[in-house]
Short mmCIF file of C-alpha atoms in Angstrom, two decimals:
data_model
loop_
_atom_site.label_atom_id
_atom_site.label_comp_id
_atom_site.label_asym_id
_atom_site.label_seq_id
_atom_site.Cartn_x
_atom_site.Cartn_y
_atom_site.Cartn_z
CA MET A 808 7.83 -6.87 3.29
CA LYS A 809 10.87 -7.66 5.65
CA TYR A 810 11.35 -3.83 6.92
CA PHE A 811 8.18 -2.18 5.67
CA THR A 812 4.48 -2.57 6.12
CA MET A 813 2.94 -1.31 2.75
CA GLU A 814 0.27 1.24 5.16
CA GLU A 815 4.05 3.02 5.71
CA CYS A 816 4.59 3.32 1.56
CA ILE A 817 1.18 5.04 1.15
CA HIS A 818 0.49 7.33 4.74
CA SER A 819 0.96 11.38 3.19
CA LYS A 820 0.28 13.19 6.21
CA VAL A 821 -1.54 15.79 3.27
CA ALA A 822 -3.29 13.05 2.31
CA ARG A 823 -4.98 12.82 5.64
CA GLU A 824 -5.34 16.36 7.09
CA ARG A 825 -7.26 17.48 2.63
CA GLY A 826 -8.99 14.15 3.04
CA ILE A 827 -7.45 12.09 0.29
CA ASP A 828 -8.20 8.90 -0.44
CA ASN A 829 -4.26 7.46 -1.56
CA THR A 830 -5.73 3.57 -1.27
CA PRO A 831 -3.85 2.38 -4.25
CA SER A 832 -5.21 -0.78 -7.21
CA PRO A 833 -3.67 -3.61 -6.79
CA GLU A 834 -1.57 -3.45 -9.54
CA ILE A 835 0.03 -0.50 -7.27
CA GLU A 836 0.27 -2.61 -4.44
CA ALA A 837 2.26 -4.63 -6.82
CA HIS A 838 5.08 -2.45 -7.46
CA ILE A 839 4.41 -1.21 -3.75
CA THR A 840 6.02 -4.75 -3.04
CA GLU A 841 8.42 -5.35 -5.98
CA SER A 842 9.77 -2.34 -4.96
CA VAL A 843 10.07 -2.94 -1.56
CA GLU A 844 11.37 -6.70 -1.87
CA SER A 845 14.00 -5.74 -4.20
CA LEU A 846 15.43 -2.69 -3.76
CA LEU A 847 14.00 -1.58 -0.31
CA ASP A 848 14.10 -3.64 2.53
CA PRO A 849 18.20 -5.09 0.99
CA LEU A 850 19.44 -1.45 1.70
CA ARG A 851 17.40 -1.40 4.41
CA GLU A 852 19.19 -4.84 5.81
CA ALA A 853 22.73 -3.70 4.34
CA TRP A 854 22.21 -0.66 6.11
CA GLU A 855 21.60 -2.47 9.16
CA ALA A 856 25.16 -3.99 9.04
CA CYS A 857 26.70 -0.93 8.22
CA SER A 858 25.21 1.19 11.13
CA ARG A 859 26.20 -1.57 12.94
CA LYS A 860 29.61 -1.94 12.44
CA GLN A 861 29.70 1.95 12.56
CA GLY A 862 27.88 2.37 16.10
CA TRP A 863 26.40 4.56 14.61
CA GLY A 864 22.79 3.58 16.48
CA THR A 865 19.07 2.65 14.98
CA PRO A 866 19.46 1.43 11.49
CA ALA A 867 15.53 1.96 11.29
CA ILE A 868 14.10 3.95 7.73
CA ARG A 869 11.49 6.42 7.59
CA ILE A 870 9.65 6.57 4.66
CA SER A 871 9.19 9.86 4.32
CA SER A 872 6.91 10.11 0.84
CA GLY A 873 5.90 6.31 -0.65
CA TYR A 874 2.86 5.56 -3.20
CA ARG A 875 1.15 8.91 -3.98
CA CYS A 876 -2.24 8.67 -6.18
CA ARG A 877 -3.19 11.14 -8.72
CA GLU A 878 -4.70 13.94 -6.18
CA LEU A 879 -2.21 14.44 -3.50
CA ASN A 880 0.92 14.07 -5.82
CA ARG A 881 -0.84 17.12 -7.35
CA ALA A 882 -0.82 18.28 -4.00
CA VAL A 883 2.13 18.52 -3.15
CA GLY A 884 3.53 19.53 -5.84
CA GLY A 885 5.39 16.16 -7.20
CA SER A 886 5.93 15.87 -11.24
CA VAL A 887 3.01 14.51 -13.12
CA THR A 888 5.75 12.28 -14.88
CA SER A 889 6.46 11.24 -10.71
CA ALA A 890 7.54 6.76 -10.58
CA HIS A 891 5.63 7.80 -7.27
CA ARG A 892 2.58 7.36 -8.72
CA TYR A 893 3.02 4.12 -9.54
CA GLY A 894 4.37 2.87 -6.08
CA TYR A 895 8.23 2.62 -7.62
CA ALA A 896 9.91 5.59 -5.28
CA PHE A 897 10.42 6.37 -2.37
CA ASP A 898 11.75 9.14 0.05
CA LEU A 899 14.12 7.53 2.86
CA ILE A 900 15.09 9.18 5.91
CA PRO A 901 17.82 7.12 8.62
CA LEU A 902 16.32 7.66 12.15
CA ASN A 903 19.71 7.75 13.66
CA GLY A 904 20.60 11.32 11.65
CA ARG A 905 23.47 9.88 9.86
CA MET A 906 21.66 11.78 6.47
CA ARG A 907 25.79 12.05 4.90
CA GLU A 908 27.50 8.45 5.72
CA PHE A 909 23.26 7.51 4.23
CA LYS A 910 24.03 9.39 1.29
CA ALA A 911 26.96 7.77 0.65
CA PHE A 912 26.03 4.45 1.23
CA CYS A 913 22.91 4.47 -0.72
CA ARG A 914 25.05 5.58 -3.55
CA GLU A 915 27.74 2.91 -3.32
CA PHE A 916 24.48 -0.19 -2.14
CA LEU A 917 23.36 0.51 -5.58
CA LYS A 918 26.10 0.05 -7.29
CA GLY A 919 25.84 -3.08 -9.89
CA ARG A 920 22.11 -2.91 -9.18
CA ALA A 921 19.23 -2.48 -10.97
CA PHE A 922 17.23 0.40 -10.35
CA ASP A 923 16.33 3.96 -11.72
CA GLN A 924 17.51 6.57 -9.50
CA LEU A 925 19.44 7.99 -6.68
CA ILE A 926 18.28 11.20 -5.64
CA SER A 927 19.83 13.35 -2.90
CA GLU A 928 16.82 15.86 -2.45
CA ASN A 929 17.53 19.50 -1.86
CA GLU A 930 20.76 19.44 -0.97
CA ASN A 931 22.29 22.37 1.01
CA ASP A 932 25.40 24.24 -0.21
CA GLN A 933 27.70 21.48 1.28
CA GLY A 934 26.28 18.72 -0.21
CA LEU A 935 23.73 17.40 2.46
CA PRO A 936 19.78 15.87 0.86
CA GLN A 937 16.97 16.63 3.50
CA TRP A 938 15.99 13.14 2.06
CA MET A 939 16.95 10.49 -0.11
CA HIS A 940 14.41 9.14 -3.32
CA VAL A 941 15.00 5.95 -4.33
CA GLY A 942 13.54 4.84 -7.48
CA CYS A 943 12.93 1.10 -8.71
CA ARG A 944 11.97 1.54 -11.84
CA HIS A 945 10.67 4.67 -14.00
CA PRO A 946 6.74 4.89 -14.90
CA ASP A 947 6.40 3.30 -17.91
CA GLY A 948 7.28 -0.11 -15.21
CA ARG A 949 10.07 -0.70 -17.41
CA GLN A 950 13.43 1.03 -17.32
CA GLN A 951 15.78 1.39 -14.74
CA ARG A 952 17.80 4.15 -16.08
CA GLY A 953 20.42 3.76 -12.80
CA GLN A 954 20.28 7.70 -12.67
CA LEU A 955 22.78 8.90 -9.71
CA LEU A 956 21.80 12.70 -9.57
CA SER A 957 21.51 15.31 -6.65
CA LEU A 958 18.65 18.24 -6.53
CA VAL A 959 19.95 21.72 -5.91
CA ASN A 960 18.23 24.72 -6.07
CA GLY A 961 15.69 23.42 -7.88
CA ARG A 962 18.10 21.69 -10.66
CA TYR A 963 19.18 17.97 -11.13
CA LEU A 964 22.54 18.05 -10.97
CA PRO A 965 24.88 15.05 -11.48
CA MET A 966 25.61 13.20 -8.32
CA ILE A 967 28.70 15.02 -6.46
CA CYS A 968 30.51 12.98 -3.74
CA PHE A 969 32.61 14.82 -1.45
CA SER A 970 36.32 14.42 -0.07
CA GLY A 971 34.10 13.68 3.12
CA ASP A 972 32.68 10.67 2.24
CA PHE A 973 34.17 7.74 2.58
CA SER A 974 33.83 4.06 0.02
CA LEU A 975 31.79 1.41 2.47
CA SER A 976 32.29 -2.55 2.13
CA LEU A 977 29.26 -3.92 2.19
#
């Protein structure tokens, strides 16, 4: 794990405030490590190169939600089938504030790669998400569906790129 620590992957303000123990089992820790090493670290590395090339400032990415134990998942209103519960999904926010570009970047980066879901979460009317959900595997641990979705007004829709989006050479 080059760019993300286990602590970042399991940290939760809600868990801390509510006294929820969000410590993963060894099996879940292995899932987290697999997800970071196979998907998040390469994504972060490519985002750094893109950010440098474009002059966008820091390439740092914050995990706003990573692993969630059952109790924490329930507390935040997560789906009972959420891949977060198994260490396979992470919600990401670029610290340079380039969310529109990060959305387009993630789409381009994942082309031809094995992944389960990329969800542009809580999009506004301009297609700007609050965060990007990146799922390495389905909760069953096997499926990698390659889904590109947008969550708009509580509904999952196929992800749409707008005319202001751009193609990135990675």
